[in-house]
Structure formats: C-alpha cells, structure tokens
Amino acid sequence: EFRRVLFRSPTDAHVKFVIYDILGRKVIELVNQQMPAGYQTVIWNTRNQFGSPVAAGIYFYQIQTVGFIKTRKMVLLK
C-alpha cells in the first residue's frame, strides 16, 4: 500500500518531509533535500525507517522548509 502527498513549494528550497505516529515518534523521514519550486509528490510505502510495515492508524506528516512548517493528519487504513 502506498500513500501520496502532493504539496507546492513557492520557491526552490531545502525540504524535509517526516512522518510521525500518534505519540509523536518519528516513523520515517522521506525527504531531506533541495527541491525545485512548484508541485511535488511524496510517496510513502507505509513502512518505517527500518523497512517494517506500520500498523493501521493515525499518522502525521510534517513538511519543513526555511521559515515554513506544516503538519497534517492522515489515517492509514489496511
């Protein structure tokens, strides 16, 4: 199972995209790199940083760039 998140960066920026569980523990860091301006898609294969599948439940994803942080909730159903 895969999850896609679409976001827009108004300028070229270093982007960090991290997924956290309901307790605030980091599950996986999917992006930590320079990205061009415009729409970007991040795909999560619903596995943690060790490659193990995660359980169904509520997760949070956080997008960070210089001067900008956005956190959103997502529900993973299996």
PDB file of C-alpha atoms in Angstrom:
ATOM      1  CA  GLU A   1       0.000   0.000   0.000  1.00  0.00           C
ATOM      2  CA  PHE A   2       1.221   3.482  -0.838  1.00  0.00           C
ATOM      3  CA  ARG A   3       0.209   6.963   0.293  1.00  0.00           C
ATOM      4  CA  ARG A   4       0.759  10.049  -1.851  1.00  0.00           C
ATOM      5  CA  VAL A   5       1.030  13.595  -0.597  1.00  0.00           C
ATOM      6  CA  LEU A   6       1.013  16.491  -3.040  1.00  0.00           C
ATOM      7  CA  PHE A   7       2.390  19.857  -1.924  1.00  0.00           C
ATOM      8  CA  ARG A   8       3.534  23.082  -3.533  1.00  0.00           C
ATOM      9  CA  SER A   9       6.741  24.952  -2.844  1.00  0.00           C
ATOM     10  CA  PRO A  10       6.636  28.595  -3.960  1.00  0.00           C
ATOM     11  CA  THR A  11      10.431  28.778  -4.356  1.00  0.00           C
ATOM     12  CA  ASP A  12      13.398  26.446  -4.651  1.00  0.00           C
ATOM     13  CA  ALA A  13      14.037  25.300  -1.092  1.00  0.00           C
ATOM     14  CA  HIS A  14      15.527  22.621   1.132  1.00  0.00           C
ATOM     15  CA  VAL A  15      12.545  20.439   2.056  1.00  0.00           C
ATOM     16  CA  LYS A  16      12.226  17.984   4.906  1.00  0.00           C
ATOM     17  CA  PHE A  17       9.221  15.628   4.917  1.00  0.00           C
ATOM     18  CA  VAL A  18       8.765  13.462   8.021  1.00  0.00           C
ATOM     19  CA  ILE A  19       6.007  11.093   9.160  1.00  0.00           C
ATOM     20  CA  TYR A  20       5.206  10.711  12.878  1.00  0.00           C
ATOM     21  CA  ASP A  21       2.952   8.291  14.749  1.00  0.00           C
ATOM     22  CA  ILE A  22       0.146   9.351  17.089  1.00  0.00           C
ATOM     23  CA  LEU A  23       2.608   9.565  20.023  1.00  0.00           C
ATOM     24  CA  GLY A  24       4.880  11.952  18.120  1.00  0.00           C
ATOM     25  CA  ARG A  25       7.611   9.408  17.409  1.00  0.00           C
ATOM     26  CA  LYS A  26       9.336   9.707  14.045  1.00  0.00           C
ATOM     27  CA  VAL A  27       8.314   6.835  11.771  1.00  0.00           C
ATOM     28  CA  ILE A  28      10.330   7.776   8.686  1.00  0.00           C
ATOM     29  CA  GLU A  29      11.980  10.742   7.012  1.00  0.00           C
ATOM     30  CA  LEU A  30      11.019  10.586   3.344  1.00  0.00           C
ATOM     31  CA  VAL A  31      12.664  13.764   2.033  1.00  0.00           C
ATOM     32  CA  ASN A  32      15.605  15.837   3.225  1.00  0.00           C
ATOM     33  CA  GLN A  33      16.915  17.604   0.135  1.00  0.00           C
ATOM     34  CA  GLN A  34      16.831  20.643  -2.098  1.00  0.00           C
ATOM     35  CA  MET A  35      13.693  20.698  -4.261  1.00  0.00           C
ATOM     36  CA  PRO A  36      12.607  22.991  -7.092  1.00  0.00           C
ATOM     37  CA  ALA A  37       9.656  25.365  -6.883  1.00  0.00           C
ATOM     38  CA  GLY A  38       6.277  24.001  -7.908  1.00  0.00           C
ATOM     39  CA  TYR A  39       4.157  20.985  -7.117  1.00  0.00           C
ATOM     40  CA  GLN A  40       5.894  17.953  -5.644  1.00  0.00           C
ATOM     41  CA  THR A  41       4.630  14.471  -4.826  1.00  0.00           C
ATOM     42  CA  VAL A  42       5.929  12.393  -1.936  1.00  0.00           C
ATOM     43  CA  ILE A  43       5.102   8.689  -1.910  1.00  0.00           C
ATOM     44  CA  TRP A  44       5.182   6.651   1.310  1.00  0.00           C
ATOM     45  CA  ASN A  45       5.192   2.858   1.060  1.00  0.00           C
ATOM     46  CA  THR A  46       3.672   2.642   4.598  1.00  0.00           C
ATOM     47  CA  ARG A  47       6.890   1.244   6.049  1.00  0.00           C
ATOM     48  CA  ASN A  48       9.002   2.671   8.865  1.00  0.00           C
ATOM     49  CA  GLN A  49      12.673   3.661   8.742  1.00  0.00           C
ATOM     50  CA  PHE A  50      13.679   0.017   9.279  1.00  0.00           C
ATOM     51  CA  GLY A  51      11.582  -1.272   6.367  1.00  0.00           C
ATOM     52  CA  SER A  52       8.874  -2.854   8.503  1.00  0.00           C
ATOM     53  CA  PRO A  53       5.200  -2.262   7.646  1.00  0.00           C
ATOM     54  CA  VAL A  54       3.399   0.106  10.023  1.00  0.00           C
ATOM     55  CA  ALA A  55       0.022  -0.581  11.630  1.00  0.00           C
ATOM     56  CA  ALA A  56      -3.212   0.999  10.521  1.00  0.00           C
ATOM     57  CA  GLY A  57      -3.983   4.158  12.480  1.00  0.00           C
ATOM     58  CA  ILE A  58      -3.491   7.895  12.634  1.00  0.00           C
ATOM     59  CA  TYR A  59      -0.218   9.429  11.463  1.00  0.00           C
ATOM     60  CA  PHE A  60       1.011  12.962  10.987  1.00  0.00           C
ATOM     61  CA  TYR A  61       3.184  14.256   8.181  1.00  0.00           C
ATOM     62  CA  GLN A  62       5.234  17.398   8.507  1.00  0.00           C
ATOM     63  CA  ILE A  63       6.695  19.476   5.688  1.00  0.00           C
ATOM     64  CA  GLN A  64       9.507  21.844   6.686  1.00  0.00           C
ATOM     65  CA  THR A  65      11.302  24.477   4.652  1.00  0.00           C
ATOM     66  CA  VAL A  66      13.081  27.657   5.681  1.00  0.00           C
ATOM     67  CA  GLY A  67      10.504  29.751   7.548  1.00  0.00           C
ATOM     68  CA  PHE A  68       7.651  27.270   6.961  1.00  0.00           C
ATOM     69  CA  ILE A  69       6.333  24.226   8.812  1.00  0.00           C
ATOM     70  CA  LYS A  70       3.049  22.480   8.011  1.00  0.00           C
ATOM     71  CA  THR A  71       1.711  19.446   9.889  1.00  0.00           C
ATOM     72  CA  ARG A  72      -1.312  17.464   8.744  1.00  0.00           C
ATOM     73  CA  LYS A  73      -3.088  14.344   9.950  1.00  0.00           C
ATOM     74  CA  MET A  74      -3.688  11.248   7.840  1.00  0.00           C
ATOM     75  CA  VAL A  75      -5.496   7.987   8.509  1.00  0.00           C
ATOM     76  CA  LEU A  76      -3.900   4.780   7.305  1.00  0.00           C
ATOM     77  CA  LEU A  77      -6.407   2.016   6.628  1.00  0.00           C
ATOM     78  CA  LYS A  78      -5.344  -1.504   5.736  1.00  0.00           C
TER      79      LYS A  78
END
